[in-house]
JSON list of C-alpha atoms in Angstrom, two decimals:
[
{"chain": "A", "resi": 298, "resn": "ALA", "atom": "CA", "xyz": [13.52, 18.00, 29.89]},
{"chain": "A", "resi": 299, "resn": "GLN", "atom": "CA", "xyz": [14.64, 15.35, 27.49]},
{"chain": "A", "resi": 300, "resn": "SER", "atom": "CA", "xyz": [14.18, 14.99, 23.76]},
{"chain": "A", "resi": 301, "resn": "VAL", "atom": "CA", "xyz": [15.00, 12.27, 21.25]},
{"chain": "A", "resi": 302, "resn": "THR", "atom": "CA", "xyz": [15.75, 12.64, 17.56]},
{"chain": "A", "resi": 303, "resn": "GLN", "atom": "CA", "xyz": [15.82, 9.71, 15.19]},
{"chain": "A", "resi": 304, "resn": "LEU", "atom": "CA", "xyz": [17.71, 10.95, 12.20]},
{"chain": "A", "resi": 305, "resn": "ASP", "atom": "CA", "xyz": [16.12, 8.75, 9.56]},
{"chain": "A", "resi": 306, "resn": "SER", "atom": "CA", "xyz": [12.39, 8.29, 9.13]},
{"chain": "A", "resi": 307, "resn": "GLN", "atom": "CA", "xyz": [12.83, 5.42, 6.65]},
{"chain": "A", "resi": 308, "resn": "VAL", "atom": "CA", "xyz": [15.72, 3.05, 6.03]},
{"chain": "A", "resi": 309, "resn": "PRO", "atom": "CA", "xyz": [15.47, 0.64, 3.11]},
{"chain": "A", "resi": 310, "resn": "VAL", "atom": "CA", "xyz": [18.06, -2.13, 3.04]},
{"chain": "A", "resi": 311, "resn": "PHE", "atom": "CA", "xyz": [18.61, -5.43, 1.28]},
{"chain": "A", "resi": 312, "resn": "GLU", "atom": "CA", "xyz": [18.47, -8.72, 3.12]},
{"chain": "A", "resi": 313, "resn": "GLU", "atom": "CA", "xyz": [21.78, -9.78, 4.73]},
{"chain": "A", "resi": 314, "resn": "ALA", "atom": "CA", "xyz": [23.16, -6.24, 4.55]},
{"chain": "A", "resi": 315, "resn": "PRO", "atom": "CA", "xyz": [24.22, -4.40, 7.72]},
{"chain": "A", "resi": 316, "resn": "VAL", "atom": "CA", "xyz": [22.06, -1.62, 9.09]},
{"chain": "A", "resi": 317, "resn": "GLU", "atom": "CA", "xyz": [22.43, 1.29, 11.51]},
{"chain": "A", "resi": 318, "resn": "LEU", "atom": "CA", "xyz": [19.49, 3.25, 12.87]},
{"chain": "A", "resi": 319, "resn": "ARG", "atom": "CA", "xyz": [20.56, 6.53, 14.37]},
{"chain": "A", "resi": 320, "resn": "CYS", "atom": "CA", "xyz": [19.33, 8.09, 17.59]},
{"chain": "A", "resi": 321, "resn": "ASN", "atom": "CA", "xyz": [20.46, 11.27, 19.33]},
{"chain": "A", "resi": 322, "resn": "TYR", "atom": "CA", "xyz": [19.12, 12.54, 22.61]},
{"chain": "A", "resi": 323, "resn": "SER", "atom": "CA", "xyz": [19.21, 15.72, 24.61]},
{"chain": "A", "resi": 324, "resn": "SER", "atom": "CA", "xyz": [19.14, 15.86, 28.38]},
{"chain": "A", "resi": 325, "resn": "SER", "atom": "CA", "xyz": [20.56, 17.92, 31.22]},
{"chain": "A", "resi": 326, "resn": "VAL", "atom": "CA", "xyz": [20.59, 14.90, 33.56]},
{"chain": "A", "resi": 327, "resn": "SER", "atom": "CA", "xyz": [21.71, 11.30, 33.36]},
{"chain": "A", "resi": 328, "resn": "VAL", "atom": "CA", "xyz": [19.41, 9.06, 31.39]},
{"chain": "A", "resi": 329, "resn": "TYR", "atom": "CA", "xyz": [18.46, 5.50, 30.64]},
{"chain": "A", "resi": 330, "resn": "LEU", "atom": "CA", "xyz": [18.15, 4.64, 26.94]},
{"chain": "A", "resi": 331, "resn": "PHE", "atom": "CA", "xyz": [15.96, 2.13, 25.16]},
{"chain": "A", "resi": 332, "resn": "TRP", "atom": "CA", "xyz": [15.18, 0.76, 21.74]},
{"chain": "A", "resi": 333, "resn": "TYR", "atom": "CA", "xyz": [11.75, -0.66, 21.05]},
{"chain": "A", "resi": 334, "resn": "VAL", "atom": "CA", "xyz": [10.48, -2.48, 17.96]},
{"chain": "A", "resi": 335, "resn": "GLN", "atom": "CA", "xyz": [6.94, -2.41, 16.62]},
{"chain": "A", "resi": 336, "resn": "TYR", "atom": "CA", "xyz": [5.94, -5.04, 14.09]},
{"chain": "A", "resi": 337, "resn": "PRO", "atom": "CA", "xyz": [2.97, -4.20, 11.84]},
{"chain": "A", "resi": 338, "resn": "ASN", "atom": "CA", "xyz": [-0.31, -3.92, 13.74]},
{"chain": "A", "resi": 339, "resn": "GLN", "atom": "CA", "xyz": [1.29, -4.85, 17.06]},
{"chain": "A", "resi": 340, "resn": "GLY", "atom": "CA", "xyz": [2.35, -3.14, 20.25]},
{"chain": "A", "resi": 341, "resn": "LEU", "atom": "CA", "xyz": [5.94, -2.28, 21.17]},
{"chain": "A", "resi": 342, "resn": "GLN", "atom": "CA", "xyz": [8.53, -4.77, 22.36]},
{"chain": "A", "resi": 343, "resn": "LEU", "atom": "CA", "xyz": [11.76, -3.93, 24.14]},
{"chain": "A", "resi": 344, "resn": "LEU", "atom": "CA", "xyz": [14.83, -4.67, 21.99]},
{"chain": "A", "resi": 345, "resn": "LEU", "atom": "CA", "xyz": [17.53, -3.53, 24.39]},
{"chain": "A", "resi": 346, "resn": "LYS", "atom": "CA", "xyz": [18.32, -1.00, 27.06]},
{"chain": "A", "resi": 347, "resn": "TYR", "atom": "CA", "xyz": [21.28, 0.92, 28.44]},
{"chain": "A", "resi": 348, "resn": "LEU", "atom": "CA", "xyz": [21.23, 1.52, 32.17]},
{"chain": "A", "resi": 349, "resn": "SER", "atom": "CA", "xyz": [24.91, 1.81, 33.10]},
{"chain": "A", "resi": 350, "resn": "GLY", "atom": "CA", "xyz": [28.24, 0.06, 32.66]},
{"chain": "A", "resi": 351, "resn": "SER", "atom": "CA", "xyz": [29.43, -1.20, 29.29]},
{"chain": "A", "resi": 352, "resn": "THR", "atom": "CA", "xyz": [28.52, 1.18, 26.50]},
{"chain": "A", "resi": 353, "resn": "LEU", "atom": "CA", "xyz": [27.89, -1.67, 24.06]},
{"chain": "A", "resi": 354, "resn": "VAL", "atom": "CA", "xyz": [24.53, -3.26, 24.74]},
{"chain": "A", "resi": 355, "resn": "LYS", "atom": "CA", "xyz": [23.30, -6.45, 23.14]},
{"chain": "A", "resi": 356, "resn": "GLY", "atom": "CA", "xyz": [19.60, -7.10, 22.63]},
{"chain": "A", "resi": 357, "resn": "ILE", "atom": "CA", "xyz": [17.27, -9.64, 21.13]},
{"chain": "A", "resi": 358, "resn": "ASN", "atom": "CA", "xyz": [17.29, -10.80, 17.50]},
{"chain": "A", "resi": 359, "resn": "GLY", "atom": "CA", "xyz": [20.98, -9.97, 16.99]},
{"chain": "A", "resi": 360, "resn": "PHE", "atom": "CA", "xyz": [20.65, -6.21, 17.53]},
{"chain": "A", "resi": 361, "resn": "GLU", "atom": "CA", "xyz": [23.12, -4.15, 19.50]},
{"chain": "A", "resi": 362, "resn": "ALA", "atom": "CA", "xyz": [23.50, -0.49, 20.36]},
{"chain": "A", "resi": 363, "resn": "GLU", "atom": "CA", "xyz": [26.33, 1.70, 21.53]},
{"chain": "A", "resi": 364, "resn": "PHE", "atom": "CA", "xyz": [25.94, 4.49, 24.04]},
{"chain": "A", "resi": 365, "resn": "ASN", "atom": "CA", "xyz": [28.15, 7.48, 23.29]},
{"chain": "A", "resi": 366, "resn": "LYS", "atom": "CA", "xyz": [27.89, 10.04, 26.06]},
{"chain": "A", "resi": 367, "resn": "SER", "atom": "CA", "xyz": [30.06, 12.69, 24.40]},
{"chain": "A", "resi": 368, "resn": "GLN", "atom": "CA", "xyz": [27.97, 12.59, 21.23]},
{"chain": "A", "resi": 369, "resn": "THR", "atom": "CA", "xyz": [24.71, 11.95, 23.12]},
{"chain": "A", "resi": 370, "resn": "SER", "atom": "CA", "xyz": [23.92, 9.12, 20.75]},
{"chain": "A", "resi": 371, "resn": "PHE", "atom": "CA", "xyz": [22.55, 5.59, 21.03]},
{"chain": "A", "resi": 372, "resn": "HIS", "atom": "CA", "xyz": [22.68, 4.10, 17.55]},
{"chain": "A", "resi": 373, "resn": "LEU", "atom": "CA", "xyz": [21.19, 0.67, 16.84]},
{"chain": "A", "resi": 374, "resn": "ARG", "atom": "CA", "xyz": [23.04, -1.80, 14.62]},
{"chain": "A", "resi": 375, "resn": "LYS", "atom": "CA", "xyz": [22.67, -5.24, 13.15]},
{"chain": "A", "resi": 376, "resn": "PRO", "atom": "CA", "xyz": [25.39, -6.84, 11.02]},
{"chain": "A", "resi": 377, "resn": "SER", "atom": "CA", "xyz": [23.02, -8.82, 8.78]},
{"chain": "A", "resi": 378, "resn": "VAL", "atom": "CA", "xyz": [19.29, -8.14, 8.55]},
{"chain": "A", "resi": 379, "resn": "HIS", "atom": "CA", "xyz": [16.46, -10.50, 7.67]},
{"chain": "A", "resi": 380, "resn": "ILE", "atom": "CA", "xyz": [13.12, -9.90, 6.01]},
{"chain": "A", "resi": 381, "resn": "SER", "atom": "CA", "xyz": [11.53, -10.48, 9.42]},
{"chain": "A", "resi": 382, "resn": "ASP", "atom": "CA", "xyz": [13.32, -7.38, 10.79]},
{"chain": "A", "resi": 383, "resn": "THR", "atom": "CA", "xyz": [10.97, -5.18, 8.77]},
{"chain": "A", "resi": 384, "resn": "ALA", "atom": "CA", "xyz": [9.31, -3.04, 11.43]},
{"chain": "A", "resi": 385, "resn": "GLU", "atom": "CA", "xyz": [9.30, 0.39, 13.01]},
{"chain": "A", "resi": 386, "resn": "TYR", "atom": "CA", "xyz": [12.00, 1.08, 15.58]},
{"chain": "A", "resi": 387, "resn": "PHE", "atom": "CA", "xyz": [11.74, 3.63, 18.36]},
{"chain": "A", "resi": 388, "resn": "CYS", "atom": "CA", "xyz": [14.48, 5.10, 20.48]},
{"chain": "A", "resi": 389, "resn": "ALA", "atom": "CA", "xyz": [13.39, 6.29, 23.93]},
{"chain": "A", "resi": 390, "resn": "VAL", "atom": "CA", "xyz": [14.93, 8.02, 26.93]},
{"chain": "A", "resi": 391, "resn": "SER", "atom": "CA", "xyz": [14.08, 8.25, 30.59]},
{"chain": "A", "resi": 392, "resn": "ASP", "atom": "CA", "xyz": [15.43, 10.53, 33.26]},
{"chain": "A", "resi": 393, "resn": "GLN", "atom": "CA", "xyz": [17.31, 8.39, 35.80]},
{"chain": "A", "resi": 394, "resn": "LYS", "atom": "CA", "xyz": [15.68, 10.26, 38.66]},
{"chain": "A", "resi": 395, "resn": "ASN", "atom": "CA", "xyz": [12.19, 9.94, 37.22]},
{"chain": "A", "resi": 396, "resn": "GLN", "atom": "CA", "xyz": [10.39, 7.01, 38.70]},
{"chain": "A", "resi": 397, "resn": "GLY", "atom": "CA", "xyz": [7.02, 7.89, 37.24]},
{"chain": "A", "resi": 398, "resn": "GLY", "atom": "CA", "xyz": [7.35, 5.74, 34.15]},
{"chain": "A", "resi": 399, "resn": "LYS", "atom": "CA", "xyz": [7.74, 8.63, 31.74]},
{"chain": "A", "resi": 400, "resn": "LEU", "atom": "CA", "xyz": [9.44, 7.61, 28.53]},
{"chain": "A", "resi": 401, "resn": "ILE", "atom": "CA", "xyz": [10.21, 10.16, 25.83]},
{"chain": "A", "resi": 402, "resn": "PHE", "atom": "CA", "xyz": [10.16, 8.61, 22.38]},
{"chain": "A", "resi": 403, "resn": "GLY", "atom": "CA", "xyz": [11.74, 9.56, 19.10]},
{"chain": "A", "resi": 404, "resn": "GLN", "atom": "CA", "xyz": [9.71, 9.85, 15.93]},
{"chain": "A", "resi": 405, "resn": "GLY", "atom": "CA", "xyz": [10.47, 6.31, 14.82]},
{"chain": "A", "resi": 406, "resn": "THR", "atom": "CA", "xyz": [12.43, 4.76, 11.94]},
{"chain": "A", "resi": 407, "resn": "GLU", "atom": "CA", "xyz": [10.77, 2.44, 9.47]},
{"chain": "A", "resi": 408, "resn": "LEU", "atom": "CA", "xyz": [13.17, -0.33, 8.53]},
{"chain": "A", "resi": 409, "resn": "SER", "atom": "CA", "xyz": [12.24, -2.02, 5.28]},
{"chain": "A", "resi": 410, "resn": "VAL", "atom": "CA", "xyz": [14.23, -5.13, 4.39]},
{"chain": "A", "resi": 411, "resn": "LYS", "atom": "CA", "xyz": [14.01, -6.14, 0.76]},
{"chain": "A", "resi": 412, "resn": "PRO", "atom": "CA", "xyz": [14.92, -9.55, -0.73]},
{"chain": "B", "resi": 113, "resn": "ASN", "atom": "CA", "xyz": [-0.26, -14.12, 32.23]},
{"chain": "B", "resi": 114, "resn": "ALA", "atom": "CA", "xyz": [-2.24, -12.13, 29.68]},
{"chain": "B", "resi": 115, "resn": "GLY", "atom": "CA", "xyz": [0.12, -9.17, 30.13]},
{"chain": "B", "resi": 116, "resn": "VAL", "atom": "CA", "xyz": [-1.38, -5.81, 29.15]},
{"chain": "B", "resi": 117, "resn": "THR", "atom": "CA", "xyz": [-4.77, -6.03, 27.47]},
{"chain": "B", "resi": 118, "resn": "GLN", "atom": "CA", "xyz": [-6.70, -3.26, 25.73]},
{"chain": "B", "resi": 119, "resn": "THR", "atom": "CA", "xyz": [-10.26, -3.05, 24.49]},
{"chain": "B", "resi": 120, "resn": "PRO", "atom": "CA", "xyz": [-11.61, -2.32, 22.00]},
{"chain": "B", "resi": 121, "resn": "LYS", "atom": "CA", "xyz": [-9.12, -2.93, 19.20]},
{"chain": "B", "resi": 122, "resn": "PHE", "atom": "CA", "xyz": [-10.91, -0.59, 16.83]},
{"chain": "B", "resi": 123, "resn": "GLN", "atom": "CA", "xyz": [-13.42, 2.21, 17.41]},
{"chain": "B", "resi": 124, "resn": "VAL", "atom": "CA", "xyz": [-15.10, 4.82, 15.25]},
{"chain": "B", "resi": 125, "resn": "LEU", "atom": "CA", "xyz": [-16.69, 7.82, 16.95]},
{"chain": "B", "resi": 126, "resn": "LYS", "atom": "CA", "xyz": [-18.49, 10.92, 15.81]},
{"chain": "B", "resi": 127, "resn": "THR", "atom": "CA", "xyz": [-17.27, 14.33, 16.90]},
{"chain": "B", "resi": 128, "resn": "GLY", "atom": "CA", "xyz": [-18.59, 15.15, 20.35]},
{"chain": "B", "resi": 129, "resn": "GLN", "atom": "CA", "xyz": [-19.16, 11.56, 21.47]},
{"chain": "B", "resi": 130, "resn": "SER", "atom": "CA", "xyz": [-17.51, 10.25, 24.60]},
{"chain": "B", "resi": 131, "resn": "MET", "atom": "CA", "xyz": [-16.00, 6.86, 25.25]},
{"chain": "B", "resi": 132, "resn": "THR", "atom": "CA", "xyz": [-13.66, 4.93, 27.49]},
{"chain": "B", "resi": 133, "resn": "LEU", "atom": "CA", "xyz": [-10.66, 2.93, 26.33]},
{"chain": "B", "resi": 134, "resn": "GLN", "atom": "CA", "xyz": [-10.02, 0.04, 28.67]},
{"chain": "B", "resi": 135, "resn": "CYS", "atom": "CA", "xyz": [-6.62, -1.14, 29.85]},
{"chain": "B", "resi": 136, "resn": "ALA", "atom": "CA", "xyz": [-5.83, -3.93, 32.27]},
{"chain": "B", "resi": 137, "resn": "GLN", "atom": "CA", "xyz": [-2.67, -5.72, 33.38]},
{"chain": "B", "resi": 138, "resn": "ASP", "atom": "CA", "xyz": [-2.25, -8.88, 35.44]},
{"chain": "B", "resi": 139, "resn": "MET", "atom": "CA", "xyz": [1.42, -8.48, 36.35]},
{"chain": "B", "resi": 140, "resn": "ASN", "atom": "CA", "xyz": [0.83, -6.48, 39.54]},
{"chain": "B", "resi": 141, "resn": "HIS", "atom": "CA", "xyz": [2.69, -3.52, 38.07]},
{"chain": "B", "resi": 142, "resn": "GLU", "atom": "CA", "xyz": [2.50, -0.30, 40.04]},
{"chain": "B", "resi": 143, "resn": "TYR", "atom": "CA", "xyz": [3.04, 2.07, 37.11]},
{"chain": "B", "resi": 144, "resn": "MET", "atom": "CA", "xyz": [0.70, 2.42, 34.14]},
{"chain": "B", "resi": 145, "resn": "SER", "atom": "CA", "xyz": [0.71, 4.88, 31.25]},
{"chain": "B", "resi": 146, "resn": "TRP", "atom": "CA", "xyz": [-1.28, 5.89, 28.21]},
{"chain": "B", "resi": 147, "resn": "TYR", "atom": "CA", "xyz": [0.40, 6.95, 24.95]},
{"chain": "B", "resi": 148, "resn": "ARG", "atom": "CA", "xyz": [-0.90, 8.02, 21.60]},
{"chain": "B", "resi": 149, "resn": "GLN", "atom": "CA", "xyz": [0.94, 7.22, 18.39]},
{"chain": "B", "resi": 150, "resn": "ASP", "atom": "CA", "xyz": [0.67, 9.47, 15.38]},
{"chain": "B", "resi": 151, "resn": "PRO", "atom": "CA", "xyz": [2.62, 9.16, 12.10]},
{"chain": "B", "resi": 152, "resn": "GLY", "atom": "CA", "xyz": [6.00, 10.88, 12.27]},
{"chain": "B", "resi": 153, "resn": "MET", "atom": "CA", "xyz": [5.57, 11.83, 15.93]},
{"chain": "B", "resi": 154, "resn": "GLY", "atom": "CA", "xyz": [6.48, 8.67, 17.77]},
{"chain": "B", "resi": 155, "resn": "LEU", "atom": "CA", "xyz": [4.59, 7.96, 20.98]},
{"chain": "B", "resi": 156, "resn": "ARG", "atom": "CA", "xyz": [3.51, 10.81, 23.22]},
{"chain": "B", "resi": 157, "resn": "LEU", "atom": "CA", "xyz": [2.55, 10.37, 26.85]},
{"chain": "B", "resi": 158, "resn": "ILE", "atom": "CA", "xyz": [-1.03, 11.34, 27.72]},
{"chain": "B", "resi": 159, "resn": "HIS", "atom": "CA", "xyz": [-1.40, 10.40, 31.40]},
{"chain": "B", "resi": 160, "resn": "TYR", "atom": "CA", "xyz": [0.34, 8.10, 33.80]},
{"chain": "B", "resi": 161, "resn": "SER", "atom": "CA", "xyz": [-0.18, 6.58, 37.22]},
{"chain": "B", "resi": 162, "resn": "VAL", "atom": "CA", "xyz": [2.31, 5.44, 39.87]},
{"chain": "B", "resi": 163, "resn": "GLY", "atom": "CA", "xyz": [-0.27, 3.52, 41.87]},
{"chain": "B", "resi": 164, "resn": "ALA", "atom": "CA", "xyz": [-3.92, 3.15, 42.71]},
{"chain": "B", "resi": 165, "resn": "GLY", "atom": "CA", "xyz": [-5.47, 6.55, 43.39]},
{"chain": "B", "resi": 166, "resn": "ILE", "atom": "CA", "xyz": [-2.53, 8.51, 41.92]},
{"chain": "B", "resi": 167, "resn": "THR", "atom": "CA", "xyz": [-2.48, 9.93, 38.40]},
{"chain": "B", "resi": 168, "resn": "ASP", "atom": "CA", "xyz": [-0.59, 12.72, 36.65]},
{"chain": "B", "resi": 169, "resn": "GLN", "atom": "CA", "xyz": [-0.49, 14.43, 33.27]},
{"chain": "B", "resi": 170, "resn": "GLY", "atom": "CA", "xyz": [1.94, 13.67, 30.48]},
{"chain": "B", "resi": 171, "resn": "GLU", "atom": "CA", "xyz": [2.81, 15.67, 27.39]},
{"chain": "B", "resi": 172, "resn": "VAL", "atom": "CA", "xyz": [-0.63, 15.78, 25.74]},
{"chain": "B", "resi": 173, "resn": "PRO", "atom": "CA", "xyz": [-3.35, 15.46, 28.42]},
{"chain": "B", "resi": 174, "resn": "ASN", "atom": "CA", "xyz": [-5.98, 17.83, 27.04]},
{"chain": "B", "resi": 175, "resn": "GLY", "atom": "CA", "xyz": [-9.27, 16.16, 26.17]},
{"chain": "B", "resi": 176, "resn": "TYR", "atom": "CA", "xyz": [-8.53, 13.02, 28.19]},
{"chain": "B", "resi": 177, "resn": "ASN", "atom": "CA", "xyz": [-9.29, 11.89, 31.72]},
{"chain": "B", "resi": 178, "resn": "VAL", "atom": "CA", "xyz": [-7.96, 8.95, 33.69]},
{"chain": "B", "resi": 179, "resn": "SER", "atom": "CA", "xyz": [-8.54, 7.32, 37.04]},
{"chain": "B", "resi": 180, "resn": "ARG", "atom": "CA", "xyz": [-6.87, 4.43, 38.83]},
{"chain": "B", "resi": 181, "resn": "SER", "atom": "CA", "xyz": [-9.15, 2.79, 41.35]},
{"chain": "B", "resi": 182, "resn": "THR", "atom": "CA", "xyz": [-7.34, -0.57, 41.26]},
{"chain": "B", "resi": 183, "resn": "THR", "atom": "CA", "xyz": [-3.80, -1.71, 40.52]},
{"chain": "B", "resi": 184, "resn": "GLU", "atom": "CA", "xyz": [-5.01, -3.71, 37.52]},
{"chain": "B", "resi": 185, "resn": "ASP", "atom": "CA", "xyz": [-7.10, -1.19, 35.59]},
{"chain": "B", "resi": 186, "resn": "PHE", "atom": "CA", "xyz": [-6.31, 2.19, 34.05]},
{"chain": "B", "resi": 187, "resn": "PRO", "atom": "CA", "xyz": [-9.12, 3.41, 31.77]},
{"chain": "B", "resi": 188, "resn": "LEU", "atom": "CA", "xyz": [-8.73, 6.42, 29.47]},
{"chain": "B", "resi": 189, "resn": "ARG", "atom": "CA", "xyz": [-11.79, 8.59, 28.90]},
{"chain": "B", "resi": 190, "resn": "LEU", "atom": "CA", "xyz": [-12.37, 10.84, 25.95]},
{"chain": "B", "resi": 191, "resn": "LEU", "atom": "CA", "xyz": [-14.78, 13.48, 27.15]},
{"chain": "B", "resi": 192, "resn": "SER", "atom": "CA", "xyz": [-15.89, 14.95, 23.81]},
{"chain": "B", "resi": 193, "resn": "ALA", "atom": "CA", "xyz": [-14.13, 13.34, 20.88]},
{"chain": "B", "resi": 194, "resn": "ALA", "atom": "CA", "xyz": [-12.49, 15.53, 18.23]},
{"chain": "B", "resi": 195, "resn": "PRO", "atom": "CA", "xyz": [-10.96, 14.57, 14.86]},
{"chain": "B", "resi": 196, "resn": "SER", "atom": "CA", "xyz": [-7.55, 15.54, 16.31]},
{"chain": "B", "resi": 197, "resn": "GLN", "atom": "CA", "xyz": [-7.88, 12.57, 18.65]},
{"chain": "B", "resi": 198, "resn": "THR", "atom": "CA", "xyz": [-7.82, 10.12, 15.76]},
{"chain": "B", "resi": 199, "resn": "SER", "atom": "CA", "xyz": [-4.80, 8.01, 16.67]},
{"chain": "B", "resi": 200, "resn": "VAL", "atom": "CA", "xyz": [-3.57, 4.67, 17.92]},
{"chain": "B", "resi": 201, "resn": "TYR", "atom": "CA", "xyz": [-3.60, 4.46, 21.70]},
{"chain": "B", "resi": 202, "resn": "PHE", "atom": "CA", "xyz": [-1.25, 2.27, 23.68]},
{"chain": "B", "resi": 203, "resn": "CYS", "atom": "CA", "xyz": [-1.41, 1.39, 27.32]},
{"chain": "B", "resi": 204, "resn": "ALA", "atom": "CA", "xyz": [1.79, 0.34, 29.09]},
{"chain": "B", "resi": 205, "resn": "SER", "atom": "CA", "xyz": [2.75, -0.89, 32.52]},
{"chain": "B", "resi": 206, "resn": "ARG", "atom": "CA", "xyz": [5.92, -1.48, 34.47]},
{"chain": "B", "resi": 207, "resn": "LYS", "atom": "CA", "xyz": [6.98, -2.59, 37.89]},
{"chain": "B", "resi": 208, "resn": "ARG", "atom": "CA", "xyz": [8.44, -0.01, 40.21]},
{"chain": "B", "resi": 209, "resn": "GLY", "atom": "CA", "xyz": [12.22, -0.21, 40.29]},
{"chain": "B", "resi": 210, "resn": "THR", "atom": "CA", "xyz": [12.77, -1.81, 36.89]},
{"chain": "B", "resi": 211, "resn": "TYR", "atom": "CA", "xyz": [14.30, 1.21, 35.19]},
{"chain": "B", "resi": 212, "resn": "ASN", "atom": "CA", "xyz": [11.36, 2.02, 33.00]},
{"chain": "B", "resi": 213, "resn": "GLU", "atom": "CA", "xyz": [11.18, -1.26, 31.13]},
{"chain": "B", "resi": 214, "resn": "GLN", "atom": "CA", "xyz": [7.60, -0.94, 30.01]},
{"chain": "B", "resi": 215, "resn": "PHE", "atom": "CA", "xyz": [5.28, -3.61, 28.67]},
{"chain": "B", "resi": 216, "resn": "PHE", "atom": "CA", "xyz": [2.85, -2.44, 26.02]},
{"chain": "B", "resi": 217, "resn": "GLY", "atom": "CA", "xyz": [-0.64, -3.53, 25.11]},
{"chain": "B", "resi": 218, "resn": "PRO", "atom": "CA", "xyz": [-1.65, -4.26, 21.50]},
{"chain": "B", "resi": 219, "resn": "GLY", "atom": "CA", "xyz": [-3.24, -0.84, 20.98]},
{"chain": "B", "resi": 220, "resn": "THR", "atom": "CA", "xyz": [-6.63, 0.66, 20.17]},
{"chain": "B", "resi": 221, "resn": "ARG", "atom": "CA", "xyz": [-7.09, 2.29, 16.78]},
{"chain": "B", "resi": 222, "resn": "LEU", "atom": "CA", "xyz": [-9.52, 5.19, 17.16]},
{"chain": "B", "resi": 223, "resn": "THR", "atom": "CA", "xyz": [-11.07, 7.20, 14.33]},
{"chain": "B", "resi": 224, "resn": "VAL", "atom": "CA", "xyz": [-13.10, 10.32, 15.06]},
{"chain": "B", "resi": 225, "resn": "LEU", "atom": "CA", "xyz": [-15.25, 11.53, 12.19]}
]
C-alpha cells in the first residue's frame, strides 16, 4: 500500500518569493507521482507528473518538481510566485502496476501568496 | 468537450434521506472514480470503475453504492445519508493507459443535517 505525507498544511509567502511545497511518499513498489492544484471552489487540475526518466519534471505555470528516490520525496518548487498561485496543492501517488485509476492523495498544502 | 460534469453543485439532505450524485464524461474514458474531500484529509477514494459493468471499492466505500451501465455515466448513491457524509465529492475519469492522469469534475458540496 502507498501513503503520501505533505509536510506543511499551510505555506504563506510573499509575492515574487520562491516557494517549496514538500511531499514524501511511502511505497513498496515503483510509483508514478503527481501534483494537482485546486483553485478556490474548483476541481483539481494536473500541474505535473513523474512517470520515469529525468528526475526534474517541469509543469504548467512555472512549477517544477524533483523526484528523489532515495529520500522518497517529490517536492514542488517555483522560483517566483504570483498572487494567482494562491490555491491548495495536492501530491498524489499511484502504483505503477495498478491500472484501476487509484490515486492516493496527501492531505494538501494551502499556498497563500501575499502582496 | 464538456469534460467531466457533476450535478448538483450543492445539496442539503436530512439524516436518513437518500440521493444520487450524477457524474458524466464525454471523453470516452474507460476509468471513472469518486472521491470525497474533507479538510486536512486530502481526497479519499470511495469507488472506482474500469469499464461499463465493472466497479470496485476504494478506501471509504461504506454508505455508498455505484453502478456503471454506460461508459459515460457513473452515479454515486447515498443510501441513508449521515452527517459524517458531509463533504465535497469529486468525480474523475481517465483513459486507460495514460498513467493515471485523471480529469476531475467541479465537485458537489453535500451537507447532511
